[in-house]
Amino acid sequence: MTSLVPVILCGGTGTRLWPLSRASYPKQYWALAGTGEDTLLQQTQQRLEGLPGLAPPLLICNEDHRFIVAEQMRQIGVEPAAILLEPIGRNTAPAVAVAALQATAQGDDPLLLVLAADHVIRDAAAFRATVSAGSAAAEAGQLVTFGIVPTAPETGYGYIEAAQSLAAASAPVPIARFVEKPDRATAEAFLATGRFTWNSGMFLFKASAILAELERLAPEVVSACRAALEQDSADLDFLRLEREAFAGCPNVALDVAVMEKTDRGAVLALEAGWSDVGSWSALWETADQDPQGNVLRGRVIHEDARNCYLRSEHRLVVGLGVEDLVVVETDDVVLVAHRDRAQDVKRIVGLLEQEGAPESKAHRKIYRPWGSYDGVTEGERWQVKRIVVNPGASLSLQMHHHRAEHWIVVQGTAVVDKDGRQELVGENQSTYIPLGCRHRLSNPGKIPVELIEVQSGPYLGEDDIVRFEDRYGRSDSVAPTRP
């Protein structure tokens, strides 16, 4: 049996789901679908269980998100075949080319199942059955894409026209053409034919087949990706693509580079409760609703609320006598929008970016390879942070020119290195890091270390760090020259 390698594409920022989804922590890493705690990325992998020949996945992500991806795979007990790090985004054709080259590096030729990490599929069994139905055609060299059976004449999706009606097709049908997002009248005409599906961006093909067509139709993509892989560097459990070579790769989607031109393309209809979760209103439509049509997440109380999406990440959200609203509370932003205007959130993010507002790109909580920190409060010459250090992790050996720090441990036990001397700091104990002291905090235990950090000094920026040792390969920071 030919092995089936999932290729999970983890790029994208999902700005239409702001303020939850941001560049520093996009929607694929959040628990958005269903009532459980599994993220969209984790669900993408989990719904594959039971497929014949299933092999460990290849994941392709932004290098800034590498530890998030690795940790979320660890949480569900999955050890990827590789996590490939893109130094810059170059769309889906280069990502698939890199995956195919990596999958065939040892002489294997598996089936590749290309998936986006940020889709919702409510009927996992139907999805697996459809993938299995396309395997024979993919084994025979066809490039199979999965077309979503339309539920409405949507104008926000691209369409795929099959060469014949898909109504009775149990196997992939040759593709006639791809069509960009149509107007409503055109979309209605599409649906009447029985030949059109929404373009999902999911694919199934042999690694050798997609490489052959990429070599024929977009050779510059393959050559750049091959050079980036040949010059890659191992970074802990990751493969970091060489930046200069990958930057020379064309920025092009697989549809444009190959699928619109190949004579091997075939489409298989998929009816499994699919959504690309492109807006808060789309998430409301696909989620489980209460009898009043509300979707409730987190600390939410409502009375006489109807058809609302109400979500709290921290504080209590109360909905009273409201209809058709999206309310999303995060640690630093509260979004209140009419569901019909949910698509305009992306425009608001653009305005915030123009103003240089930090809320456009990052949350108050910042993730690091060793854990996370978030700002609690601050003044002119001081600030307070909550820091969480994962079991077995440690911060870099570092020093600061312009600030001193007090650490108060409130959970777990930390090992603190100060100028070469080590001390154990347990719960309800504290230690002081004077200005200019070389220091490091480590967590040798089996539970997270949580501490409150109080910084004081004339400059408190994150760039006031000089690193002497760092297990995560981060470069030294140049300390600022401010007094």
PDB file of N, CA and C in Angstrom, residues 145 158-161 175-180 196 199-201 203 254-256 258-262 265-267:
ATOM      1  N   THR A 145      -8.257  17.403  -7.039  1.00  0.00           N
ATOM      2  CA  THR A 145      -8.634  18.458  -6.106  1.00  0.00           C
ATOM      3  C   THR A 145     -10.031  18.188  -5.608  1.00  0.00           C
ATOM      4  N   GLY A 158     -13.772  30.996  -5.344  1.00  0.00           N
ATOM      5  CA  GLY A 158     -13.543  30.589  -6.712  1.00  0.00           C
ATOM      6  C   GLY A 158     -14.276  29.280  -6.986  1.00  0.00           C
ATOM      7  N   TYR A 159     -14.552  28.991  -8.261  1.00  0.00           N
ATOM      8  CA  TYR A 159     -15.302  27.794  -8.637  1.00  0.00           C
ATOM      9  C   TYR A 159     -14.469  26.915  -9.560  1.00  0.00           C
ATOM     10  N   ILE A 160     -14.783  25.625  -9.553  1.00  0.00           N
ATOM     11  CA  ILE A 160     -14.180  24.658 -10.473  1.00  0.00           C
ATOM     12  C   ILE A 160     -15.311  24.050 -11.307  1.00  0.00           C
ATOM     13  N   GLU A 161     -15.151  24.080 -12.620  1.00  0.00           N
ATOM     14  CA  GLU A 161     -16.129  23.429 -13.496  1.00  0.00           C
ATOM     15  C   GLU A 161     -15.602  22.067 -13.911  1.00  0.00           C
ATOM     16  N   ILE A 175     -11.225  18.145 -14.996  1.00  0.00           N
ATOM     17  CA  ILE A 175     -11.535  19.562 -14.793  1.00  0.00           C
ATOM     18  C   ILE A 175     -11.646  20.260 -16.138  1.00  0.00           C
ATOM     19  N   ALA A 176     -12.721  21.034 -16.305  1.00  0.00           N
ATOM     20  CA  ALA A 176     -12.880  21.833 -17.524  1.00  0.00           C
ATOM     21  C   ALA A 176     -12.184  23.185 -17.381  1.00  0.00           C
ATOM     22  N   ARG A 177     -12.392  23.833 -16.221  1.00  0.00           N
ATOM     23  CA  ARG A 177     -11.765  25.143 -16.021  1.00  0.00           C
ATOM     24  C   ARG A 177     -11.919  25.575 -14.568  1.00  0.00           C
ATOM     25  N   PHE A 178     -11.075  26.542 -14.195  1.00  0.00           N
ATOM     26  CA  PHE A 178     -11.204  27.244 -12.926  1.00  0.00           C
ATOM     27  C   PHE A 178     -11.802  28.620 -13.216  1.00  0.00           C
ATOM     28  N   VAL A 179     -12.649  29.100 -12.310  1.00  0.00           N
ATOM     29  CA  VAL A 179     -13.298  30.396 -12.499  1.00  0.00           C
ATOM     30  C   VAL A 179     -13.086  31.232 -11.242  1.00  0.00           C
ATOM     31  N   GLU A 180     -12.654  32.473 -11.417  1.00  0.00           N
ATOM     32  CA  GLU A 180     -12.483  33.373 -10.278  1.00  0.00           C
ATOM     33  C   GLU A 180     -13.841  33.728  -9.675  1.00  0.00           C
ATOM     34  N   PHE A 196     -20.437  22.599 -11.210  1.00  0.00           N
ATOM     35  CA  PHE A 196     -19.554  23.534 -10.515  1.00  0.00           C
ATOM     36  C   PHE A 196     -19.477  23.240  -9.017  1.00  0.00           C
ATOM     37  N   ASN A 199     -13.896  26.001  -4.962  1.00  0.00           N
ATOM     38  CA  ASN A 199     -12.487  25.606  -4.936  1.00  0.00           C
ATOM     39  C   ASN A 199     -11.994  25.600  -3.487  1.00  0.00           C
ATOM     40  N   SER A 200     -11.692  24.423  -2.956  1.00  0.00           N
ATOM     41  CA  SER A 200     -11.311  24.296  -1.547  1.00  0.00           C
ATOM     42  C   SER A 200      -9.823  24.496  -1.297  1.00  0.00           C
ATOM     43  N   GLY A 201      -8.991  24.322  -2.334  1.00  0.00           N
ATOM     44  CA  GLY A 201      -7.550  24.392  -2.135  1.00  0.00           C
ATOM     45  C   GLY A 201      -6.953  23.154  -1.503  1.00  0.00           C
ATOM     46  N   PHE A 203      -5.836  19.047  -2.082  1.00  0.00           N
ATOM     47  CA  PHE A 203      -5.383  18.241  -3.211  1.00  0.00           C
ATOM     48  C   PHE A 203      -4.928  16.862  -2.761  1.00  0.00           C
ATOM     49  N   LEU A 254      -0.708  27.183  -6.316  1.00  0.00           N
ATOM     50  CA  LEU A 254      -0.651  25.936  -7.078  1.00  0.00           C
ATOM     51  C   LEU A 254      -1.698  25.912  -8.182  1.00  0.00           C
ATOM     52  N   ASP A 255      -2.867  26.483  -7.923  1.00  0.00           N
ATOM     53  CA  ASP A 255      -3.899  26.547  -8.956  1.00  0.00           C
ATOM     54  C   ASP A 255      -3.378  27.236 -10.207  1.00  0.00           C
ATOM     55  N   VAL A 256      -2.729  28.393 -10.007  1.00  0.00           N
ATOM     56  CA  VAL A 256      -2.253  29.192 -11.139  1.00  0.00           C
ATOM     57  C   VAL A 256      -1.046  28.532 -11.805  1.00  0.00           C
ATOM     58  N   VAL A 258      -0.081  25.317 -11.783  1.00  0.00           N
ATOM     59  CA  VAL A 258      -0.243  23.973 -12.350  1.00  0.00           C
ATOM     60  C   VAL A 258      -1.685  23.647 -12.719  1.00  0.00           C
ATOM     61  N   MET A 259      -2.596  23.737 -11.769  1.00  0.00           N
ATOM     62  CA  MET A 259      -3.923  23.138 -11.946  1.00  0.00           C
ATOM     63  C   MET A 259      -4.720  23.754 -13.095  1.00  0.00           C
ATOM     64  N   GLU A 260      -4.528  25.046 -13.360  1.00  0.00           N
ATOM     65  CA  GLU A 260      -5.255  25.680 -14.461  1.00  0.00           C
ATOM     66  C   GLU A 260      -4.681  25.318 -15.824  1.00  0.00           C
ATOM     67  N   LYS A 261      -3.480  24.701 -15.853  1.00  0.00           N
ATOM     68  CA  LYS A 261      -2.804  24.427 -17.123  1.00  0.00           C
ATOM     69  C   LYS A 261      -2.655  22.943 -17.413  1.00  0.00           C
ATOM     70  N   THR A 262      -2.667  22.115 -16.415  1.00  0.00           N
ATOM     71  CA  THR A 262      -2.392  20.698 -16.604  1.00  0.00           C
ATOM     72  C   THR A 262      -3.545  19.965 -17.278  1.00  0.00           C
ATOM     73  N   GLY A 265      -5.562  17.248 -14.341  1.00  0.00           N
ATOM     74  CA  GLY A 265      -6.409  17.681 -13.240  1.00  0.00           C
ATOM     75  C   GLY A 265      -7.759  16.987 -13.221  1.00  0.00           C
ATOM     76  N   ALA A 266      -8.232  16.667 -12.032  1.00  0.00           N
ATOM     77  CA  ALA A 266      -9.543  16.060 -11.841  1.00  0.00           C
ATOM     78  C   ALA A 266     -10.136  16.585 -10.543  1.00  0.00           C
ATOM     79  N   VAL A 267     -11.458  16.679 -10.495  1.00  0.00           N
ATOM     80  CA  VAL A 267     -12.146  17.196  -9.316  1.00  0.00           C
ATOM     81  C   VAL A 267     -13.077  16.134  -8.756  1.00  0.00           C
TER      82      VAL A 267
END
